PDB file of C-alpha atoms in Angstrom:
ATOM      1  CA  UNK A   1      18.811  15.526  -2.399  1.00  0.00           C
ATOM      2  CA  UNK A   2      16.114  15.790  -0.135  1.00  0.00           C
ATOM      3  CA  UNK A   3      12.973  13.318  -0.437  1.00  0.00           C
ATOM      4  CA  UNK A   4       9.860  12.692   1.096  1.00  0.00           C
ATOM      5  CA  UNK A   5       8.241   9.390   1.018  1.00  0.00           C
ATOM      6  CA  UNK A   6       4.457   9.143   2.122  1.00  0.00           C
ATOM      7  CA  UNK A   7       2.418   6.124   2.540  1.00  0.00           C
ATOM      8  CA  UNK A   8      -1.483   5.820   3.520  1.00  0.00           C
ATOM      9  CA  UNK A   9      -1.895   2.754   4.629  1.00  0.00           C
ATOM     10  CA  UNK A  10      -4.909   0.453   5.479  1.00  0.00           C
ATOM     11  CA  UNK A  11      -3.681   1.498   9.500  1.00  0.00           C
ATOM     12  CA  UNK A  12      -1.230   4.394   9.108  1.00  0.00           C
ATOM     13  CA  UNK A  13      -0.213   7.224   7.326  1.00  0.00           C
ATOM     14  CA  UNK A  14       3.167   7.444   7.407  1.00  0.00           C
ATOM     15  CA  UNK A  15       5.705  10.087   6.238  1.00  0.00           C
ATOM     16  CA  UNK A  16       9.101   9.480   5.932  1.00  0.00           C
ATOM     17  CA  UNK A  17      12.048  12.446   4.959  1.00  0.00           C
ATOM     18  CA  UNK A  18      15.447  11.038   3.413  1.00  0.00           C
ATOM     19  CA  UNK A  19      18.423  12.470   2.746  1.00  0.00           C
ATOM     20  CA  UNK A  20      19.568  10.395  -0.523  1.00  0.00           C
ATOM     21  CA  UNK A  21      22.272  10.452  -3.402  1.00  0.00           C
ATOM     22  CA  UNK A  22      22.704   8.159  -5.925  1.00  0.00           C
ATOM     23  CA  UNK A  23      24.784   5.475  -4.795  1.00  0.00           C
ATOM     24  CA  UNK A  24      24.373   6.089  -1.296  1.00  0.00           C
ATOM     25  CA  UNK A  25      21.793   4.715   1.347  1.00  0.00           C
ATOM     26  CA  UNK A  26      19.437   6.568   2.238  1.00  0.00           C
ATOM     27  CA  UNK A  27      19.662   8.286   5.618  1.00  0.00           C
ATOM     28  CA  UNK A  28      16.006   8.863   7.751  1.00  0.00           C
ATOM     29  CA  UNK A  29      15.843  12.701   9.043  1.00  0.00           C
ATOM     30  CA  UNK A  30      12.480  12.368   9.899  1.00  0.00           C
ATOM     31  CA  UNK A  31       9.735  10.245  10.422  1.00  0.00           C
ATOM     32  CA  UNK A  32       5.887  10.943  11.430  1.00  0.00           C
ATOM     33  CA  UNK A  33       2.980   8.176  12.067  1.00  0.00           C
ATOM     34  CA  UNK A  34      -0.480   8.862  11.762  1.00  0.00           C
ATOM     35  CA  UNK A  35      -3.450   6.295  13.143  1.00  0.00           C
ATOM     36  CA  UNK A  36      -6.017   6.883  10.589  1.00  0.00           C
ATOM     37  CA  UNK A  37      -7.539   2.982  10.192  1.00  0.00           C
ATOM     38  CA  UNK A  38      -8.862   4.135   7.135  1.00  0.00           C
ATOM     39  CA  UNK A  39      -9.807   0.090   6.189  1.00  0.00           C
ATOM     40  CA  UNK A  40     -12.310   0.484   9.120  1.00  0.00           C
ATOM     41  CA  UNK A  41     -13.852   3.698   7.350  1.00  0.00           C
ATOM     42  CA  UNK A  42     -14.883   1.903   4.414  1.00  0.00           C
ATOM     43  CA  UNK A  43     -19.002   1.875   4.571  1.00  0.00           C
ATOM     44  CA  UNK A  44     -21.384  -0.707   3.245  1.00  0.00           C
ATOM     45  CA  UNK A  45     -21.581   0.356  -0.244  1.00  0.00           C
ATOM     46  CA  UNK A  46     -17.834   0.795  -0.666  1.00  0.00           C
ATOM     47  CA  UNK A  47     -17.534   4.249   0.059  1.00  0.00           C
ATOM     48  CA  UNK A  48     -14.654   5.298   2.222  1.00  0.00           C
ATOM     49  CA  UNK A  49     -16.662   7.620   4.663  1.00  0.00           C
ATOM     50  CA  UNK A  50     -17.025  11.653   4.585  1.00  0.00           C
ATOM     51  CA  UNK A  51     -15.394  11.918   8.319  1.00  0.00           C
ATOM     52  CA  UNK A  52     -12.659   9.594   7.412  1.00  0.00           C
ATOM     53  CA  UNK A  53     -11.821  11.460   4.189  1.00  0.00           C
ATOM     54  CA  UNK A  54     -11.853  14.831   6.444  1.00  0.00           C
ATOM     55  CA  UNK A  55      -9.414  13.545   9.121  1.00  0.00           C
ATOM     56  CA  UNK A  56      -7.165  12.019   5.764  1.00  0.00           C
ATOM     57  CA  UNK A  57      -7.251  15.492   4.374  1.00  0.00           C
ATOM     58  CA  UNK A  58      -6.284  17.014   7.928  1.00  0.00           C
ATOM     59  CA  UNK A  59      -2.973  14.919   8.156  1.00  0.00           C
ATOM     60  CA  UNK A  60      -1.770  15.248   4.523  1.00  0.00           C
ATOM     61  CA  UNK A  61      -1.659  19.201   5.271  1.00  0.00           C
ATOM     62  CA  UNK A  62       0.318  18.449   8.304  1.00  0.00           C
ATOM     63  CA  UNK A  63       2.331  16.172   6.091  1.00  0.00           C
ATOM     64  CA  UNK A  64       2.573  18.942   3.502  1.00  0.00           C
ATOM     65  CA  UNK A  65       4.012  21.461   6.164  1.00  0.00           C
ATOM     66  CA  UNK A  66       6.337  19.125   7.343  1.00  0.00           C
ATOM     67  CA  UNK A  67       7.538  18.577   3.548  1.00  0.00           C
ATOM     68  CA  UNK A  68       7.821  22.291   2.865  1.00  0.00           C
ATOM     69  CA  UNK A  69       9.747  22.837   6.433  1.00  0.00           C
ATOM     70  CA  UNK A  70      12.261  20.396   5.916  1.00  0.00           C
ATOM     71  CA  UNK A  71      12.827  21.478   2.051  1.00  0.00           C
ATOM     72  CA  UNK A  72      11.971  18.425   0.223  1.00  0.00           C
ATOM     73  CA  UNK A  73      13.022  18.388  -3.582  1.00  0.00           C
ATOM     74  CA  UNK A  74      11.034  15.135  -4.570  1.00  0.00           C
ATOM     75  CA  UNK A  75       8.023  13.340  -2.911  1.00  0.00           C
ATOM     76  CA  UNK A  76       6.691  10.366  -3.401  1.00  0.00           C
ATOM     77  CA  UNK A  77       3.540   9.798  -2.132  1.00  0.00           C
ATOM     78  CA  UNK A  78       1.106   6.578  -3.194  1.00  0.00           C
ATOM     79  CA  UNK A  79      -1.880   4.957  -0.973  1.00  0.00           C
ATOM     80  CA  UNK A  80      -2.030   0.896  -0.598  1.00  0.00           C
ATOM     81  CA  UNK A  81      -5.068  -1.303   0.272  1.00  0.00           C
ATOM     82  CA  UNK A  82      -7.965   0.917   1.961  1.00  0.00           C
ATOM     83  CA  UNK A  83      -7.905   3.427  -0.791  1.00  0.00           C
ATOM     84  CA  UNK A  84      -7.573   1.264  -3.925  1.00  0.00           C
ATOM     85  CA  UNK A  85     -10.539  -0.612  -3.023  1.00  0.00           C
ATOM     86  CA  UNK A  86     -12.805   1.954  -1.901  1.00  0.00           C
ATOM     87  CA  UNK A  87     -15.483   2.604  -4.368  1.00  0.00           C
ATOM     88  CA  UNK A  88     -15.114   6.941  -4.065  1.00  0.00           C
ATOM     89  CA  UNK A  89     -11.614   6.496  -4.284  1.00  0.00           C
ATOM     90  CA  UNK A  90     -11.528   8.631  -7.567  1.00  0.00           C
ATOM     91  CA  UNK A  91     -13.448  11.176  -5.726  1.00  0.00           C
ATOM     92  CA  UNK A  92     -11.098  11.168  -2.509  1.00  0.00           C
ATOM     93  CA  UNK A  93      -7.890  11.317  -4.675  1.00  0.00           C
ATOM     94  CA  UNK A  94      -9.397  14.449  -6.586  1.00  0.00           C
ATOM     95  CA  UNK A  95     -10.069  16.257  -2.991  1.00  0.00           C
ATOM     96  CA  UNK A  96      -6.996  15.853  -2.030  1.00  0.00           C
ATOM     97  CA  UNK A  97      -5.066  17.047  -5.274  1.00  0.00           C
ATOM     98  CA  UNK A  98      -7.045  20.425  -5.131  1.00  0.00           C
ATOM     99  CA  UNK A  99      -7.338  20.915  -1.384  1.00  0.00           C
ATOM    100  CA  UNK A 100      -3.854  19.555   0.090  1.00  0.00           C
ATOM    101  CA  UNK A 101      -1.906  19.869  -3.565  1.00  0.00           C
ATOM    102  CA  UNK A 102      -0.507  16.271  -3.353  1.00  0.00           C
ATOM    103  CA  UNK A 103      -1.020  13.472  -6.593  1.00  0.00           C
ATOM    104  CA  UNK A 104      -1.473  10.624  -4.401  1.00  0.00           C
ATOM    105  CA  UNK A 105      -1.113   7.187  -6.548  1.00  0.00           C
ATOM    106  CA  UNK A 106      -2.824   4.168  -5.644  1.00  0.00           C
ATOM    107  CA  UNK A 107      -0.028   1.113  -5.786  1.00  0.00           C
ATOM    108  CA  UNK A 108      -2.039  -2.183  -7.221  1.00  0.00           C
ATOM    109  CA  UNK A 109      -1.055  -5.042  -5.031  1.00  0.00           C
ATOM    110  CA  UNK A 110       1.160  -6.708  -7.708  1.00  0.00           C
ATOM    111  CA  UNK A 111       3.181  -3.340  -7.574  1.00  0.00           C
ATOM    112  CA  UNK A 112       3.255  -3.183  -3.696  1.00  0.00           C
ATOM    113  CA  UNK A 113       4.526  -6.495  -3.715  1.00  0.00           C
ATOM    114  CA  UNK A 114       7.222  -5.272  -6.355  1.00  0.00           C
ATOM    115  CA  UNK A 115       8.409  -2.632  -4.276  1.00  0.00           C
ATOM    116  CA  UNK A 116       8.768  -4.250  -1.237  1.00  0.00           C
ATOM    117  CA  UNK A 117      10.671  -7.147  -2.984  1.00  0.00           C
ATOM    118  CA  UNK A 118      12.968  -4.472  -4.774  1.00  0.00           C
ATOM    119  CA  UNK A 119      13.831  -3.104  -0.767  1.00  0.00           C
ATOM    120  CA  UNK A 120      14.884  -6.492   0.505  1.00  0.00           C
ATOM    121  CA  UNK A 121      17.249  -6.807  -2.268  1.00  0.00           C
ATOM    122  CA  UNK A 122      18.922  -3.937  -2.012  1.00  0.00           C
ATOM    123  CA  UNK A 123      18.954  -4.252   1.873  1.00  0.00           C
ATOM    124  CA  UNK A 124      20.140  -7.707   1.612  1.00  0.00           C
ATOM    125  CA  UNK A 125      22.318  -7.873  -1.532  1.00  0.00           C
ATOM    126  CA  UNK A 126      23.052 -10.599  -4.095  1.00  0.00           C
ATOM    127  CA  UNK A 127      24.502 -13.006  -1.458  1.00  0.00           C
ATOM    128  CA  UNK A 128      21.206 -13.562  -0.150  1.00  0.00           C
ATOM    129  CA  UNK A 129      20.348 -15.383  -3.492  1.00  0.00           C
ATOM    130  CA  UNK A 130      17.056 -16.134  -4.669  1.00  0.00           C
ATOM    131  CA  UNK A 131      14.252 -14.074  -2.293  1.00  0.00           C
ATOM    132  CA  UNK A 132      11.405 -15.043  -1.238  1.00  0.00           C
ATOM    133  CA  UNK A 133       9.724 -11.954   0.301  1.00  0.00           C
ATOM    134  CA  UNK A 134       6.764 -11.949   2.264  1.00  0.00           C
ATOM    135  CA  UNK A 135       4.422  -8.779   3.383  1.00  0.00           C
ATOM    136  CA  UNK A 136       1.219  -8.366   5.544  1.00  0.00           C
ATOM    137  CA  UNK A 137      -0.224  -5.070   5.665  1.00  0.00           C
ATOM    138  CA  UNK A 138      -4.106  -3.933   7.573  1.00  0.00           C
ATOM    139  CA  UNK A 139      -5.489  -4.850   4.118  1.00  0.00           C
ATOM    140  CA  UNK A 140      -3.371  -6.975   1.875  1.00  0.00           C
ATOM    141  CA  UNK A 141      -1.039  -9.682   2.330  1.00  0.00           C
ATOM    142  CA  UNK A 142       2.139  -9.484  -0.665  1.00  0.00           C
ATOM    143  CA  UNK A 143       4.604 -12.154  -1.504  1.00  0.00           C
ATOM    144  CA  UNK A 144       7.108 -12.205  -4.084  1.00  0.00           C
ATOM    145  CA  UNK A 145       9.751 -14.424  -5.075  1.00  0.00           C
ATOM    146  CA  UNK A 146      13.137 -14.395  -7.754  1.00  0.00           C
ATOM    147  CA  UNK A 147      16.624 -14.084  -8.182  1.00  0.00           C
ATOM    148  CA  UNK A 148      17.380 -10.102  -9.646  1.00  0.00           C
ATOM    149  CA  UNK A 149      16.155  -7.116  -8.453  1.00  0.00           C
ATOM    150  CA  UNK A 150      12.273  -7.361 -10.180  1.00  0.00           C
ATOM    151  CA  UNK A 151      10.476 -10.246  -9.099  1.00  0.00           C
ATOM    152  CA  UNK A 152       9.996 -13.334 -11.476  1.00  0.00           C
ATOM    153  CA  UNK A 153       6.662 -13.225  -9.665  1.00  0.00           C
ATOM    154  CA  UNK A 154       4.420 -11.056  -7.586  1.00  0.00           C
ATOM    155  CA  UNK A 155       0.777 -11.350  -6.153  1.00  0.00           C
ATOM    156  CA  UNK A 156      -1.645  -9.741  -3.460  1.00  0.00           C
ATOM    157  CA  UNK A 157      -4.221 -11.360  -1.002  1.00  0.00           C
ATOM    158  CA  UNK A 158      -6.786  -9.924   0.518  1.00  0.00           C
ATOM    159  CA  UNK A 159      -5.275 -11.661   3.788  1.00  0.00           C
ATOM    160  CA  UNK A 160      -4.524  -8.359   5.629  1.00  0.00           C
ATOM    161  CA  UNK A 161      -4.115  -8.681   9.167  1.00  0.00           C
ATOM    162  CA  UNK A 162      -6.809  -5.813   9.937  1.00  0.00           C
ATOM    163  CA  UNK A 163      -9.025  -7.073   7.194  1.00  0.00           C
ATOM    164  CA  UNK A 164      -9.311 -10.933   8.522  1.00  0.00           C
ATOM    165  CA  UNK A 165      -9.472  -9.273  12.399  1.00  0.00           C
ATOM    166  CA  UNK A 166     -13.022  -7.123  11.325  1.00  0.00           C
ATOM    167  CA  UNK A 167     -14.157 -10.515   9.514  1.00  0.00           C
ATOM    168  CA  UNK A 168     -13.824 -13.153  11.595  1.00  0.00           C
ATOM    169  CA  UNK A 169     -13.536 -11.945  15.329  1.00  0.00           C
ATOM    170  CA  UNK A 170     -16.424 -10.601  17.426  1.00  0.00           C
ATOM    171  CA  UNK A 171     -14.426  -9.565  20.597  1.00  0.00           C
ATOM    172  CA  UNK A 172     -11.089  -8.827  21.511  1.00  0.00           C
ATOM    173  CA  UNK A 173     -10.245 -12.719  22.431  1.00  0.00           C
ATOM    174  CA  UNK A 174     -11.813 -13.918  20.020  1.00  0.00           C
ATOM    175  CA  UNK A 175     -13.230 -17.835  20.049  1.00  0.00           C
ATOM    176  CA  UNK A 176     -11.681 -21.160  19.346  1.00  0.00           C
ATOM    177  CA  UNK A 177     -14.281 -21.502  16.695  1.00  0.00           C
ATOM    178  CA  UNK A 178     -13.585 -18.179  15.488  1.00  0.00           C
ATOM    179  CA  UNK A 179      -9.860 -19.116  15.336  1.00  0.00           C
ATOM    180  CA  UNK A 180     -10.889 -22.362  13.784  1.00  0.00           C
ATOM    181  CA  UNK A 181     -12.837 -20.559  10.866  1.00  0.00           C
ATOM    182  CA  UNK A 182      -9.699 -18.101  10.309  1.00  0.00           C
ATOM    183  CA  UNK A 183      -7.172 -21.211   9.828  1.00  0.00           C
ATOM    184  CA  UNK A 184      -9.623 -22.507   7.382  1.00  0.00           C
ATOM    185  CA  UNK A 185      -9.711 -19.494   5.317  1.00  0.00           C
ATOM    186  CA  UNK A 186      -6.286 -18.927   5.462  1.00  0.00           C
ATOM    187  CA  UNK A 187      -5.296 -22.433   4.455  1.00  0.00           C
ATOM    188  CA  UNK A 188      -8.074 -22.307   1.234  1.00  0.00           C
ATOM    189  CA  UNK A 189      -6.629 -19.101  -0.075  1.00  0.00           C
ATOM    190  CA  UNK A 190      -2.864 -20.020   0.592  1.00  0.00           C
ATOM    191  CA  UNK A 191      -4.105 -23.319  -0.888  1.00  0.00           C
ATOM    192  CA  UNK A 192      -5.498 -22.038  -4.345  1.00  0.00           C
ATOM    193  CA  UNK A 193      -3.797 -18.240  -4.755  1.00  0.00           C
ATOM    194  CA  UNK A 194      -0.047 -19.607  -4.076  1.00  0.00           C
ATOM    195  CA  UNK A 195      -0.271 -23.080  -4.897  1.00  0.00           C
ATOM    196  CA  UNK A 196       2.909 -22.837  -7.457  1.00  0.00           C
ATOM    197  CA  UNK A 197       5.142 -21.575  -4.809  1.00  0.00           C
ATOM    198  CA  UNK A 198       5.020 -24.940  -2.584  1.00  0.00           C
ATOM    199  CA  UNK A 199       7.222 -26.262  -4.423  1.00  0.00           C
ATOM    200  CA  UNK A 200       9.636 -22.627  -5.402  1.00  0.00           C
ATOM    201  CA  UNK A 201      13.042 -22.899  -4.258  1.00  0.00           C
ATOM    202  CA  UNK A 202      14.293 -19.839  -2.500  1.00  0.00           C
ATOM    203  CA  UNK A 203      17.465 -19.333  -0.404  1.00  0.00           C
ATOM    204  CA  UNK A 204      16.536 -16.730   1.679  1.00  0.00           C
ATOM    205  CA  UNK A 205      13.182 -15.907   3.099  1.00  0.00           C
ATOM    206  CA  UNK A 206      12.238 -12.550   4.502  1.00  0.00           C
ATOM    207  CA  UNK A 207       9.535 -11.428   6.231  1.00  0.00           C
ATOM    208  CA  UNK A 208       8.601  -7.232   6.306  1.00  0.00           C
ATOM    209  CA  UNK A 209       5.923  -5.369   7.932  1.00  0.00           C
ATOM    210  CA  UNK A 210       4.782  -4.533  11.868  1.00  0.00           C
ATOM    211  CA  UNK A 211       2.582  -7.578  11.994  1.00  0.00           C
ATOM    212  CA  UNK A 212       6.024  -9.960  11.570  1.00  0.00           C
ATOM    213  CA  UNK A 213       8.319  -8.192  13.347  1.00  0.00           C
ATOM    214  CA  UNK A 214       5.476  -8.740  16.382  1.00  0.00           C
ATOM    215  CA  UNK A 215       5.223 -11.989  15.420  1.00  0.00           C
ATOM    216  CA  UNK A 216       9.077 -12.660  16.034  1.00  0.00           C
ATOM    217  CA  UNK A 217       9.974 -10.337  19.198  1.00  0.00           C
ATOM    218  CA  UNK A 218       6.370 -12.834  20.401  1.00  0.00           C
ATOM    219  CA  UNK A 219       9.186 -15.863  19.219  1.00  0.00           C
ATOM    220  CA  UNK A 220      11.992 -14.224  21.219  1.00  0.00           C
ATOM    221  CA  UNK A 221      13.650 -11.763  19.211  1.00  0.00           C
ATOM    222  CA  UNK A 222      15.776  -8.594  19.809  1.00  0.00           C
ATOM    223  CA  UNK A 223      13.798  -5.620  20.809  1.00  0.00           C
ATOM    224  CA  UNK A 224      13.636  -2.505  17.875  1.00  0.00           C
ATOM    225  CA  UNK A 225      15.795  -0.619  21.010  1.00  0.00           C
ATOM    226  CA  UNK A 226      18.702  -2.847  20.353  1.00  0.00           C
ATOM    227  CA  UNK A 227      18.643  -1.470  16.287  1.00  0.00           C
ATOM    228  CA  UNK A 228      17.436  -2.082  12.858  1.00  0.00           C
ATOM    229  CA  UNK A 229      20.355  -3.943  11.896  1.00  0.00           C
ATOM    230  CA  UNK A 230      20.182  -6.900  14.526  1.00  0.00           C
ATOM    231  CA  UNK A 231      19.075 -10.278  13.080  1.00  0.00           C
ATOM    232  CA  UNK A 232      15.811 -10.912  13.959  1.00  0.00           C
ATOM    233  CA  UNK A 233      14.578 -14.730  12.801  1.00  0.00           C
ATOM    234  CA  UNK A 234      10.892 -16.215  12.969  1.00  0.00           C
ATOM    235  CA  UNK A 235      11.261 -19.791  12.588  1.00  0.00           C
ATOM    236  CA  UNK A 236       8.011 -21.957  11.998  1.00  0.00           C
ATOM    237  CA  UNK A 237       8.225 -23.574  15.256  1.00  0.00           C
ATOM    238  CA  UNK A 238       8.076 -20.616  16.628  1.00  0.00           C
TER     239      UNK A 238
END
């Protein structure tokens, strides 16, 4: 069967055609990226804003055409971090059931973290042993840990790379005090929200997302031209 898979993001909106059958991996037969920065939109009072929800709307009827050209029999589409925590998000999701005809549903971060931990262990397999899975998206940063394919736990931050860029920098290289006061933050919240998991023991640690796949090529490794299924490591040192 034929199944599209789209994701509004705190950054992007991405939409992503499979061919899959059960028991089979998925094969990618398209793929389309949208720069929406919809966690930028969000206004004082919580609102995501009337020009952001207009340019939303414009790319999920692109996305819809694409879905009905390429003869989709399933689609899954959900919304992460900017749209769960906007206060009109109720309003936003209604808009775009009656004008674009997609049920968008909002993931909770528990879920997202779920997901993402259920995708490493099917990419990875049972030889990579107990998982600890780690996730930073524009809003939200996931981590998950266990030894089956559900999680024995999952959690969300509001440690998004996006999110703590808009909070603590002023400019573009931002200041060693500025720096200073992210660490701090950082540290706290690791600190108190995953204090049980210093001590977790995990076999294999994996890291998804843009934001750590920068963060290693930055620490030396392979280029995304050289293929998805080269190993790419981030060690701390690094």
């Amino acid at each position: 069967m034929r199944m599209g898979v789209l994701d509004v993001g705190s950054n992007t909106v991405h939409l992503l055609i499979v061919d899959a059958h059960a028991g089979a991996a998925p094969i990618p037969a398209m793929s389309q990226k949208y720069e929406l920065r919809l966690a930028e939109q969000l206004k004082n009072d919580g609102d995501l804003k009337k020009s952001s929800v207009k340019s939303l709307i414009e790319v999920l009827q692109e996305c819809h055409e694409f879905i009905k050209e390429h003869d989709c029999d399933e689609l899954l589409a959900f919304a992460t971090s900017a749209i769960r925590e906007s206060s009109n998000s109720d309003l936003v999701l209604e808009k775009i059931r009656s004008e674009v005809g997609i049920d968008l549903q909002v993931l909770d971060g528990e879920h997202e973290a779920i997901l993402t931990f259920l995708a490493v262990r099917r990419w990875f397999g049972w030889s990579s042993g107990r998982l600890l899975v780690a996730d930073i998206g524009g809003g939200s940063f996931e981590i998950a840990i266990g030894t089956d394919e559900h999680p024995e736990l999952a959690m969300s931050t509001p440690l998004g790379a996006g999110r703590l860029t808009r909070d603590f920098f002023t400019a573009e290289i931002p200041s060693s005090d500025e720096v200073k006061a992210l660490r701090e933050y950082v540290n706290k919240t690791l600190e108190t929200e995953l204090a049980h998991l210093r001590d977790g023991n995990f076999d294999h640690a994996v890291a998804t997302s843009k934001t750590f796949k920068q963060l290693a090529r930055l620490g030396g490794a392979a280029p995304s031209s050289e293929g998805q299924r080269v190993q790419r490591e981030l060690s701390l040192e690094a």
